[in-house]
JSON list of C-alpha atoms in Angstrom, two decimals:
[
{"chain": "A", "resi": 7, "resn": "UNK", "atom": "CA", "xyz": [10.62, 27.49, 10.78]},
{"chain": "A", "resi": 8, "resn": "UNK", "atom": "CA", "xyz": [7.15, 26.51, 11.92]},
{"chain": "A", "resi": 9, "resn": "UNK", "atom": "CA", "xyz": [4.29, 26.89, 9.45]},
{"chain": "A", "resi": 10, "resn": "UNK", "atom": "CA", "xyz": [6.40, 27.40, 6.35]},
{"chain": "A", "resi": 11, "resn": "UNK", "atom": "CA", "xyz": [5.69, 24.16, 4.51]},
{"chain": "A", "resi": 12, "resn": "UNK", "atom": "CA", "xyz": [8.27, 21.44, 3.92]},
{"chain": "A", "resi": 13, "resn": "UNK", "atom": "CA", "xyz": [11.72, 21.76, 5.45]},
{"chain": "A", "resi": 14, "resn": "UNK", "atom": "CA", "xyz": [14.82, 19.91, 4.40]},
{"chain": "A", "resi": 15, "resn": "UNK", "atom": "CA", "xyz": [17.54, 20.12, 7.02]},
{"chain": "A", "resi": 16, "resn": "UNK", "atom": "CA", "xyz": [21.26, 19.45, 6.83]},
{"chain": "A", "resi": 17, "resn": "UNK", "atom": "CA", "xyz": [23.97, 19.86, 9.45]},
{"chain": "A", "resi": 18, "resn": "UNK", "atom": "CA", "xyz": [27.54, 18.69, 10.08]},
{"chain": "A", "resi": 19, "resn": "UNK", "atom": "CA", "xyz": [26.12, 15.62, 11.80]},
{"chain": "A", "resi": 20, "resn": "UNK", "atom": "CA", "xyz": [24.73, 14.58, 8.42]},
{"chain": "A", "resi": 21, "resn": "UNK", "atom": "CA", "xyz": [27.94, 14.35, 6.41]},
{"chain": "A", "resi": 22, "resn": "UNK", "atom": "CA", "xyz": [29.55, 11.36, 4.75]},
{"chain": "A", "resi": 23, "resn": "UNK", "atom": "CA", "xyz": [33.29, 11.87, 5.13]},
{"chain": "A", "resi": 24, "resn": "UNK", "atom": "CA", "xyz": [35.74, 9.21, 4.03]},
{"chain": "A", "resi": 25, "resn": "UNK", "atom": "CA", "xyz": [39.45, 9.46, 4.76]},
{"chain": "A", "resi": 26, "resn": "UNK", "atom": "CA", "xyz": [41.99, 7.30, 2.91]},
{"chain": "A", "resi": 27, "resn": "UNK", "atom": "CA", "xyz": [44.08, 4.95, 5.05]},
{"chain": "A", "resi": 28, "resn": "UNK", "atom": "CA", "xyz": [47.21, 3.15, 3.79]},
{"chain": "A", "resi": 29, "resn": "UNK", "atom": "CA", "xyz": [48.31, -0.01, 5.59]},
{"chain": "A", "resi": 30, "resn": "UNK", "atom": "CA", "xyz": [51.87, -1.21, 6.11]},
{"chain": "A", "resi": 31, "resn": "UNK", "atom": "CA", "xyz": [51.42, -3.52, 3.13]},
{"chain": "A", "resi": 32, "resn": "UNK", "atom": "CA", "xyz": [50.40, -0.63, 0.90]},
{"chain": "A", "resi": 33, "resn": "UNK", "atom": "CA", "xyz": [46.69, -1.44, 0.73]},
{"chain": "A", "resi": 34, "resn": "UNK", "atom": "CA", "xyz": [44.45, 1.63, 0.56]},
{"chain": "A", "resi": 35, "resn": "UNK", "atom": "CA", "xyz": [41.16, 1.59, 2.45]},
{"chain": "A", "resi": 36, "resn": "UNK", "atom": "CA", "xyz": [38.56, 4.22, 3.24]},
{"chain": "A", "resi": 37, "resn": "UNK", "atom": "CA", "xyz": [37.19, 4.89, 6.73]},
{"chain": "A", "resi": 38, "resn": "UNK", "atom": "CA", "xyz": [34.41, 7.08, 8.08]},
{"chain": "A", "resi": 39, "resn": "UNK", "atom": "CA", "xyz": [35.25, 10.02, 10.30]},
{"chain": "A", "resi": 40, "resn": "UNK", "atom": "CA", "xyz": [32.75, 9.02, 12.99]},
{"chain": "A", "resi": 41, "resn": "UNK", "atom": "CA", "xyz": [30.02, 11.58, 12.31]},
{"chain": "A", "resi": 42, "resn": "UNK", "atom": "CA", "xyz": [27.87, 9.20, 10.31]},
{"chain": "A", "resi": 43, "resn": "UNK", "atom": "CA", "xyz": [24.65, 8.32, 12.16]},
{"chain": "A", "resi": 44, "resn": "UNK", "atom": "CA", "xyz": [24.88, 4.60, 11.51]},
{"chain": "A", "resi": 45, "resn": "UNK", "atom": "CA", "xyz": [22.79, 4.60, 8.37]},
{"chain": "A", "resi": 46, "resn": "UNK", "atom": "CA", "xyz": [23.45, 4.83, 4.65]},
{"chain": "A", "resi": 47, "resn": "UNK", "atom": "CA", "xyz": [20.06, 6.44, 4.01]},
{"chain": "A", "resi": 48, "resn": "UNK", "atom": "CA", "xyz": [20.44, 9.80, 2.32]},
{"chain": "A", "resi": 49, "resn": "UNK", "atom": "CA", "xyz": [17.07, 11.07, 3.54]},
{"chain": "A", "resi": 50, "resn": "UNK", "atom": "CA", "xyz": [15.14, 10.59, 6.78]},
{"chain": "A", "resi": 51, "resn": "UNK", "atom": "CA", "xyz": [11.92, 11.92, 8.26]},
{"chain": "A", "resi": 52, "resn": "UNK", "atom": "CA", "xyz": [12.25, 12.84, 11.95]},
{"chain": "A", "resi": 53, "resn": "UNK", "atom": "CA", "xyz": [9.91, 14.44, 14.44]},
{"chain": "A", "resi": 54, "resn": "UNK", "atom": "CA", "xyz": [11.57, 17.41, 16.13]},
{"chain": "A", "resi": 55, "resn": "UNK", "atom": "CA", "xyz": [9.61, 19.24, 18.81]},
{"chain": "A", "resi": 56, "resn": "UNK", "atom": "CA", "xyz": [6.62, 20.57, 16.91]},
{"chain": "A", "resi": 57, "resn": "UNK", "atom": "CA", "xyz": [6.50, 18.75, 13.61]},
{"chain": "A", "resi": 58, "resn": "UNK", "atom": "CA", "xyz": [8.19, 16.40, 11.16]},
{"chain": "A", "resi": 59, "resn": "UNK", "atom": "CA", "xyz": [11.29, 17.55, 9.32]},
{"chain": "A", "resi": 60, "resn": "UNK", "atom": "CA", "xyz": [13.24, 15.91, 6.51]},
{"chain": "A", "resi": 61, "resn": "UNK", "atom": "CA", "xyz": [16.98, 15.52, 7.14]},
{"chain": "A", "resi": 62, "resn": "UNK", "atom": "CA", "xyz": [19.40, 14.78, 4.31]},
{"chain": "A", "resi": 63, "resn": "UNK", "atom": "CA", "xyz": [23.01, 13.69, 4.05]},
{"chain": "A", "resi": 64, "resn": "UNK", "atom": "CA", "xyz": [25.72, 15.30, 1.94]},
{"chain": "A", "resi": 65, "resn": "UNK", "atom": "CA", "xyz": [28.95, 13.76, 0.66]},
{"chain": "A", "resi": 66, "resn": "UNK", "atom": "CA", "xyz": [32.13, 15.68, 1.50]},
{"chain": "A", "resi": 67, "resn": "UNK", "atom": "CA", "xyz": [35.27, 13.51, 1.78]},
{"chain": "A", "resi": 68, "resn": "UNK", "atom": "CA", "xyz": [37.83, 16.29, 1.25]},
{"chain": "A", "resi": 69, "resn": "UNK", "atom": "CA", "xyz": [39.55, 15.79, 4.62]},
{"chain": "A", "resi": 70, "resn": "UNK", "atom": "CA", "xyz": [40.95, 19.02, 6.11]},
{"chain": "A", "resi": 71, "resn": "UNK", "atom": "CA", "xyz": [40.64, 20.85, 2.77]},
{"chain": "A", "resi": 72, "resn": "UNK", "atom": "CA", "xyz": [37.50, 22.93, 2.31]},
{"chain": "A", "resi": 73, "resn": "UNK", "atom": "CA", "xyz": [34.95, 21.51, -0.18]},
{"chain": "A", "resi": 74, "resn": "UNK", "atom": "CA", "xyz": [35.52, 24.26, -2.73]},
{"chain": "A", "resi": 75, "resn": "UNK", "atom": "CA", "xyz": [35.55, 24.20, -6.53]},
{"chain": "A", "resi": 76, "resn": "UNK", "atom": "CA", "xyz": [39.17, 23.06, -6.46]},
{"chain": "A", "resi": 77, "resn": "UNK", "atom": "CA", "xyz": [38.25, 19.80, -4.68]},
{"chain": "A", "resi": 78, "resn": "UNK", "atom": "CA", "xyz": [35.31, 18.76, -6.87]},
{"chain": "A", "resi": 79, "resn": "UNK", "atom": "CA", "xyz": [37.39, 16.59, -9.21]},
{"chain": "A", "resi": 80, "resn": "UNK", "atom": "CA", "xyz": [38.67, 14.69, -6.18]},
{"chain": "A", "resi": 81, "resn": "UNK", "atom": "CA", "xyz": [35.14, 14.18, -4.85]},
{"chain": "A", "resi": 82, "resn": "UNK", "atom": "CA", "xyz": [34.07, 12.74, -8.20]},
{"chain": "A", "resi": 83, "resn": "UNK", "atom": "CA", "xyz": [37.09, 10.43, -8.35]},
{"chain": "A", "resi": 84, "resn": "UNK", "atom": "CA", "xyz": [36.59, 9.21, -4.76]},
{"chain": "A", "resi": 85, "resn": "UNK", "atom": "CA", "xyz": [33.30, 7.49, -5.64]},
{"chain": "A", "resi": 86, "resn": "UNK", "atom": "CA", "xyz": [33.24, 3.89, -6.86]},
{"chain": "A", "resi": 87, "resn": "UNK", "atom": "CA", "xyz": [30.90, 4.60, -9.76]},
{"chain": "A", "resi": 88, "resn": "UNK", "atom": "CA", "xyz": [30.52, 0.95, -10.82]},
{"chain": "A", "resi": 89, "resn": "UNK", "atom": "CA", "xyz": [29.25, 0.05, -7.35]},
{"chain": "A", "resi": 90, "resn": "UNK", "atom": "CA", "xyz": [27.18, 3.25, -7.29]},
{"chain": "A", "resi": 91, "resn": "UNK", "atom": "CA", "xyz": [25.37, 2.27, -10.50]},
{"chain": "A", "resi": 92, "resn": "UNK", "atom": "CA", "xyz": [24.92, -1.38, -9.46]},
{"chain": "A", "resi": 93, "resn": "UNK", "atom": "CA", "xyz": [23.25, -0.26, -6.22]},
{"chain": "A", "resi": 94, "resn": "UNK", "atom": "CA", "xyz": [21.17, 2.50, -7.86]},
{"chain": "A", "resi": 95, "resn": "UNK", "atom": "CA", "xyz": [22.94, 4.97, -5.59]},
{"chain": "A", "resi": 96, "resn": "UNK", "atom": "CA", "xyz": [22.13, 8.58, -4.76]},
{"chain": "A", "resi": 97, "resn": "UNK", "atom": "CA", "xyz": [24.63, 11.24, -3.72]},
{"chain": "A", "resi": 98, "resn": "UNK", "atom": "CA", "xyz": [24.41, 14.94, -2.82]},
{"chain": "A", "resi": 99, "resn": "UNK", "atom": "CA", "xyz": [27.78, 16.65, -3.01]},
{"chain": "A", "resi": 100, "resn": "UNK", "atom": "CA", "xyz": [28.79, 19.00, -0.21]},
{"chain": "A", "resi": 101, "resn": "UNK", "atom": "CA", "xyz": [30.21, 21.86, -2.28]},
{"chain": "A", "resi": 102, "resn": "UNK", "atom": "CA", "xyz": [30.83, 25.61, -2.31]},
{"chain": "A", "resi": 103, "resn": "UNK", "atom": "CA", "xyz": [31.27, 26.32, -6.00]},
{"chain": "A", "resi": 104, "resn": "UNK", "atom": "CA", "xyz": [31.47, 30.06, -5.46]},
{"chain": "A", "resi": 105, "resn": "UNK", "atom": "CA", "xyz": [34.84, 29.67, -3.75]},
{"chain": "A", "resi": 106, "resn": "UNK", "atom": "CA", "xyz": [37.69, 28.32, -5.85]},
{"chain": "A", "resi": 107, "resn": "UNK", "atom": "CA", "xyz": [39.85, 27.71, -2.81]},
{"chain": "A", "resi": 108, "resn": "UNK", "atom": "CA", "xyz": [40.41, 28.97, 0.70]},
{"chain": "A", "resi": 109, "resn": "UNK", "atom": "CA", "xyz": [43.96, 29.35, 2.02]},
{"chain": "A", "resi": 110, "resn": "UNK", "atom": "CA", "xyz": [45.70, 31.54, 4.57]},
{"chain": "A", "resi": 111, "resn": "UNK", "atom": "CA", "xyz": [42.40, 33.16, 5.53]},
{"chain": "A", "resi": 112, "resn": "UNK", "atom": "CA", "xyz": [41.88, 34.22, 1.91]},
{"chain": "A", "resi": 113, "resn": "UNK", "atom": "CA", "xyz": [38.84, 33.20, -0.09]},
{"chain": "A", "resi": 114, "resn": "UNK", "atom": "CA", "xyz": [39.58, 33.10, -3.84]},
{"chain": "A", "resi": 115, "resn": "UNK", "atom": "CA", "xyz": [36.28, 33.31, -5.77]},
{"chain": "A", "resi": 116, "resn": "UNK", "atom": "CA", "xyz": [35.50, 31.14, -8.77]},
{"chain": "A", "resi": 117, "resn": "UNK", "atom": "CA", "xyz": [35.37, 33.17, -12.00]},
{"chain": "A", "resi": 118, "resn": "UNK", "atom": "CA", "xyz": [35.09, 32.32, -15.70]},
{"chain": "A", "resi": 119, "resn": "UNK", "atom": "CA", "xyz": [38.47, 33.94, -16.29]},
{"chain": "A", "resi": 120, "resn": "UNK", "atom": "CA", "xyz": [40.06, 31.67, -13.70]},
{"chain": "A", "resi": 121, "resn": "UNK", "atom": "CA", "xyz": [38.50, 28.50, -15.14]},
{"chain": "A", "resi": 122, "resn": "UNK", "atom": "CA", "xyz": [39.62, 29.45, -18.65]},
{"chain": "A", "resi": 123, "resn": "UNK", "atom": "CA", "xyz": [43.19, 29.54, -17.37]},
{"chain": "A", "resi": 124, "resn": "UNK", "atom": "CA", "xyz": [42.93, 26.18, -15.59]},
{"chain": "A", "resi": 125, "resn": "UNK", "atom": "CA", "xyz": [40.18, 24.15, -17.32]},
{"chain": "A", "resi": 126, "resn": "UNK", "atom": "CA", "xyz": [41.45, 21.00, -15.58]},
{"chain": "A", "resi": 127, "resn": "UNK", "atom": "CA", "xyz": [39.05, 21.76, -12.71]},
{"chain": "A", "resi": 128, "resn": "UNK", "atom": "CA", "xyz": [36.06, 21.31, -15.03]},
{"chain": "A", "resi": 129, "resn": "UNK", "atom": "CA", "xyz": [36.77, 17.59, -15.51]},
{"chain": "A", "resi": 130, "resn": "UNK", "atom": "CA", "xyz": [34.29, 16.60, -12.79]},
{"chain": "A", "resi": 131, "resn": "UNK", "atom": "CA", "xyz": [31.49, 18.45, -14.57]},
{"chain": "A", "resi": 132, "resn": "UNK", "atom": "CA", "xyz": [32.44, 16.90, -17.91]},
{"chain": "A", "resi": 133, "resn": "UNK", "atom": "CA", "xyz": [32.30, 13.44, -16.34]},
{"chain": "A", "resi": 134, "resn": "UNK", "atom": "CA", "xyz": [28.78, 14.06, -14.97]},
{"chain": "A", "resi": 135, "resn": "UNK", "atom": "CA", "xyz": [27.63, 15.45, -18.32]},
{"chain": "A", "resi": 136, "resn": "UNK", "atom": "CA", "xyz": [29.02, 12.47, -20.27]},
{"chain": "A", "resi": 137, "resn": "UNK", "atom": "CA", "xyz": [27.51, 9.92, -17.87]},
{"chain": "A", "resi": 138, "resn": "UNK", "atom": "CA", "xyz": [24.12, 11.59, -18.08]},
{"chain": "A", "resi": 139, "resn": "UNK", "atom": "CA", "xyz": [24.27, 11.64, -21.89]},
{"chain": "A", "resi": 140, "resn": "UNK", "atom": "CA", "xyz": [25.08, 7.90, -21.83]},
{"chain": "A", "resi": 141, "resn": "UNK", "atom": "CA", "xyz": [21.98, 7.30, -19.74]},
{"chain": "A", "resi": 142, "resn": "UNK", "atom": "CA", "xyz": [23.97, 6.10, -16.72]},
{"chain": "A", "resi": 143, "resn": "UNK", "atom": "CA", "xyz": [23.30, 9.04, -14.46]},
{"chain": "A", "resi": 144, "resn": "UNK", "atom": "CA", "xyz": [20.55, 11.53, -13.71]},
{"chain": "A", "resi": 145, "resn": "UNK", "atom": "CA", "xyz": [21.79, 14.92, -12.50]},
{"chain": "A", "resi": 146, "resn": "UNK", "atom": "CA", "xyz": [19.18, 16.92, -10.56]},
{"chain": "A", "resi": 147, "resn": "UNK", "atom": "CA", "xyz": [18.98, 20.07, -8.51]},
{"chain": "A", "resi": 148, "resn": "UNK", "atom": "CA", "xyz": [19.14, 19.27, -4.81]},
{"chain": "A", "resi": 149, "resn": "UNK", "atom": "CA", "xyz": [15.63, 20.63, -4.23]},
{"chain": "A", "resi": 150, "resn": "UNK", "atom": "CA", "xyz": [14.16, 18.41, -6.95]},
{"chain": "A", "resi": 151, "resn": "UNK", "atom": "CA", "xyz": [15.98, 15.34, -5.62]},
{"chain": "A", "resi": 152, "resn": "UNK", "atom": "CA", "xyz": [14.75, 15.98, -2.07]},
{"chain": "A", "resi": 153, "resn": "UNK", "atom": "CA", "xyz": [11.17, 16.39, -3.26]},
{"chain": "A", "resi": 154, "resn": "UNK", "atom": "CA", "xyz": [11.51, 13.09, -5.12]},
{"chain": "A", "resi": 155, "resn": "UNK", "atom": "CA", "xyz": [12.85, 11.41, -1.96]},
{"chain": "A", "resi": 156, "resn": "UNK", "atom": "CA", "xyz": [9.85, 12.69, -0.01]},
{"chain": "A", "resi": 157, "resn": "UNK", "atom": "CA", "xyz": [7.47, 11.39, -2.67]},
{"chain": "A", "resi": 158, "resn": "UNK", "atom": "CA", "xyz": [9.23, 8.01, -2.69]},
{"chain": "A", "resi": 159, "resn": "UNK", "atom": "CA", "xyz": [9.10, 7.70, 1.11]},
{"chain": "A", "resi": 160, "resn": "UNK", "atom": "CA", "xyz": [5.45, 8.66, 1.49]},
{"chain": "A", "resi": 161, "resn": "UNK", "atom": "CA", "xyz": [3.89, 6.82, -1.45]},
{"chain": "A", "resi": 162, "resn": "UNK", "atom": "CA", "xyz": [2.52, 3.30, -1.54]},
{"chain": "A", "resi": 163, "resn": "UNK", "atom": "CA", "xyz": [1.42, 1.50, -4.71]},
{"chain": "A", "resi": 164, "resn": "UNK", "atom": "CA", "xyz": [-1.19, -1.23, -4.91]},
{"chain": "A", "resi": 165, "resn": "UNK", "atom": "CA", "xyz": [-1.31, -3.43, -7.99]},
{"chain": "A", "resi": 166, "resn": "UNK", "atom": "CA", "xyz": [-4.36, -5.29, -9.26]},
{"chain": "A", "resi": 167, "resn": "UNK", "atom": "CA", "xyz": [-4.33, -7.49, -12.37]},
{"chain": "A", "resi": 168, "resn": "UNK", "atom": "CA", "xyz": [-7.79, -8.63, -13.49]},
{"chain": "A", "resi": 169, "resn": "UNK", "atom": "CA", "xyz": [-9.43, -9.33, -16.84]},
{"chain": "A", "resi": 170, "resn": "UNK", "atom": "CA", "xyz": [-6.21, -8.62, -18.69]},
{"chain": "A", "resi": 171, "resn": "UNK", "atom": "CA", "xyz": [-6.04, -5.13, -17.15]},
{"chain": "A", "resi": 172, "resn": "UNK", "atom": "CA", "xyz": [-3.41, -3.86, -14.70]},
{"chain": "A", "resi": 173, "resn": "UNK", "atom": "CA", "xyz": [-4.53, -1.10, -12.31]},
{"chain": "A", "resi": 174, "resn": "UNK", "atom": "CA", "xyz": [-1.90, 0.69, -10.24]},
{"chain": "A", "resi": 175, "resn": "UNK", "atom": "CA", "xyz": [-3.38, 2.69, -7.36]},
{"chain": "A", "resi": 176, "resn": "UNK", "atom": "CA", "xyz": [-1.21, 5.19, -5.49]},
{"chain": "A", "resi": 177, "resn": "UNK", "atom": "CA", "xyz": [-1.72, 6.15, -1.85]},
{"chain": "A", "resi": 178, "resn": "UNK", "atom": "CA", "xyz": [0.14, 8.95, -0.09]},
{"chain": "A", "resi": 179, "resn": "UNK", "atom": "CA", "xyz": [0.43, 9.61, 3.63]},
{"chain": "A", "resi": 180, "resn": "UNK", "atom": "CA", "xyz": [0.65, 13.39, 3.10]},
{"chain": "A", "resi": 181, "resn": "UNK", "atom": "CA", "xyz": [-2.76, 13.64, 1.37]},
{"chain": "A", "resi": 182, "resn": "UNK", "atom": "CA", "xyz": [-1.30, 15.24, -1.76]},
{"chain": "A", "resi": 183, "resn": "UNK", "atom": "CA", "xyz": [-3.58, 17.20, -4.10]},
{"chain": "A", "resi": 184, "resn": "UNK", "atom": "CA", "xyz": [-1.12, 18.26, -6.83]},
{"chain": "A", "resi": 185, "resn": "UNK", "atom": "CA", "xyz": [-0.69, 15.25, -9.12]},
{"chain": "A", "resi": 186, "resn": "UNK", "atom": "CA", "xyz": [2.67, 16.55, -10.38]},
{"chain": "A", "resi": 187, "resn": "UNK", "atom": "CA", "xyz": [4.01, 15.57, -6.93]},
{"chain": "A", "resi": 188, "resn": "UNK", "atom": "CA", "xyz": [4.37, 12.02, -8.33]},
{"chain": "A", "resi": 189, "resn": "UNK", "atom": "CA", "xyz": [6.32, 13.05, -11.42]},
{"chain": "A", "resi": 190, "resn": "UNK", "atom": "CA", "xyz": [9.38, 10.92, -12.00]},
{"chain": "A", "resi": 191, "resn": "UNK", "atom": "CA", "xyz": [8.12, 7.86, -10.13]},
{"chain": "A", "resi": 192, "resn": "UNK", "atom": "CA", "xyz": [9.01, 4.79, -12.18]},
{"chain": "A", "resi": 193, "resn": "UNK", "atom": "CA", "xyz": [7.01, 1.59, -11.68]},
{"chain": "A", "resi": 194, "resn": "UNK", "atom": "CA", "xyz": [7.79, -1.85, -13.01]},
{"chain": "A", "resi": 195, "resn": "UNK", "atom": "CA", "xyz": [4.88, -3.43, -14.87]},
{"chain": "A", "resi": 196, "resn": "UNK", "atom": "CA", "xyz": [4.02, -6.57, -16.76]},
{"chain": "A", "resi": 197, "resn": "UNK", "atom": "CA", "xyz": [4.55, -6.57, -20.51]},
{"chain": "A", "resi": 198, "resn": "UNK", "atom": "CA", "xyz": [2.28, -3.65, -21.36]},
{"chain": "A", "resi": 199, "resn": "UNK", "atom": "CA", "xyz": [1.94, -4.84, -24.96]},
{"chain": "A", "resi": 200, "resn": "UNK", "atom": "CA", "xyz": [-0.26, -7.68, -23.77]},
{"chain": "A", "resi": 201, "resn": "UNK", "atom": "CA", "xyz": [-2.46, -5.90, -21.19]},
{"chain": "A", "resi": 202, "resn": "UNK", "atom": "CA", "xyz": [-4.36, -2.67, -20.61]},
{"chain": "A", "resi": 203, "resn": "UNK", "atom": "CA", "xyz": [-2.83, -0.36, -18.03]},
{"chain": "A", "resi": 204, "resn": "UNK", "atom": "CA", "xyz": [-4.09, 2.51, -15.86]},
{"chain": "A", "resi": 205, "resn": "UNK", "atom": "CA", "xyz": [-2.63, 4.41, -12.92]},
{"chain": "A", "resi": 206, "resn": "UNK", "atom": "CA", "xyz": [-4.84, 6.18, -10.34]},
{"chain": "A", "resi": 207, "resn": "UNK", "atom": "CA", "xyz": [-4.58, 8.44, -7.29]},
{"chain": "A", "resi": 208, "resn": "UNK", "atom": "CA", "xyz": [-7.81, 9.22, -5.41]},
{"chain": "A", "resi": 209, "resn": "UNK", "atom": "CA", "xyz": [-9.66, 7.82, -8.43]},
{"chain": "A", "resi": 210, "resn": "UNK", "atom": "CA", "xyz": [-7.96, 10.43, -10.63]},
{"chain": "A", "resi": 211, "resn": "UNK", "atom": "CA", "xyz": [-6.05, 9.09, -13.65]},
{"chain": "A", "resi": 212, "resn": "UNK", "atom": "CA", "xyz": [-2.31, 9.75, -13.67]},
{"chain": "A", "resi": 213, "resn": "UNK", "atom": "CA", "xyz": [-0.43, 10.39, -16.90]},
{"chain": "A", "resi": 214, "resn": "UNK", "atom": "CA", "xyz": [2.61, 8.28, -17.68]},
{"chain": "A", "resi": 215, "resn": "UNK", "atom": "CA", "xyz": [5.04, 7.30, -20.41]},
{"chain": "A", "resi": 216, "resn": "UNK", "atom": "CA", "xyz": [6.08, 3.79, -21.34]},
{"chain": "A", "resi": 217, "resn": "UNK", "atom": "CA", "xyz": [9.71, 2.75, -21.00]},
{"chain": "A", "resi": 218, "resn": "UNK", "atom": "CA", "xyz": [11.38, 0.01, -22.96]},
{"chain": "A", "resi": 219, "resn": "UNK", "atom": "CA", "xyz": [13.19, -2.97, -21.50]},
{"chain": "A", "resi": 220, "resn": "UNK", "atom": "CA", "xyz": [15.86, -2.02, -18.99]},
{"chain": "A", "resi": 221, "resn": "UNK", "atom": "CA", "xyz": [19.18, -3.75, -18.38]},
{"chain": "A", "resi": 222, "resn": "UNK", "atom": "CA", "xyz": [17.40, -6.39, -16.28]},
{"chain": "A", "resi": 223, "resn": "UNK", "atom": "CA", "xyz": [14.87, -7.14, -19.00]},
{"chain": "A", "resi": 224, "resn": "UNK", "atom": "CA", "xyz": [11.94, -5.46, -17.23]},
{"chain": "A", "resi": 225, "resn": "UNK", "atom": "CA", "xyz": [9.28, -3.06, -18.50]},
{"chain": "A", "resi": 226, "resn": "UNK", "atom": "CA", "xyz": [8.31, 0.08, -16.62]},
{"chain": "A", "resi": 227, "resn": "UNK", "atom": "CA", "xyz": [6.32, 3.30, -16.77]},
{"chain": "A", "resi": 228, "resn": "UNK", "atom": "CA", "xyz": [7.28, 6.76, -15.50]},
{"chain": "A", "resi": 229, "resn": "UNK", "atom": "CA", "xyz": [4.66, 9.16, -14.19]},
{"chain": "A", "resi": 230, "resn": "UNK", "atom": "CA", "xyz": [4.57, 12.60, -15.84]},
{"chain": "A", "resi": 231, "resn": "UNK", "atom": "CA", "xyz": [1.63, 14.84, -14.99]},
{"chain": "A", "resi": 232, "resn": "UNK", "atom": "CA", "xyz": [3.09, 18.25, -15.81]}
]
């Protein structure tokens, strides 16, 4: 894998797996299966032999059942979404959507004809779609999310407020040249109606859009250079 650019690595050691446990009093709890590396971080940069690699964690939690299309509704339901939103959580589902289920050494593929017969198994997708339309959730391709995580981990922002002008200067440890690398980065700012605002990287101006007040009553901007 040497010399091929960025690498995002996942293995069975990087899986979040929760198993339900029911006590004698009937209380239901959730425990880890022991493979978790002692961190809740979804993304880590590690040096391995010749270079740095980016390792990421996927969420499985289907117990002994394979994470196929048939289990996706359960994966969705197993997440405490209120806590997820309150903590600004991130999750990558461990899924094989091409297989509907695997049983008795048989792999039943997912087809449109099959889903038309049993549309119940599309509920998880409908939930994600509805939450995104409400503005509660952002659904991304895994590759785009991982690139965002890399940008977030390697970028530092300096803020300078002088003469009624706010200057945000970005620094990146990877010496990025493509300004679109920063797309999606959201920065809290002072009330932009009262001050001038600019955002720079290597003295180059970055394009951005203004956001209104969020749920916490704060203003922000989001970088968009494409």
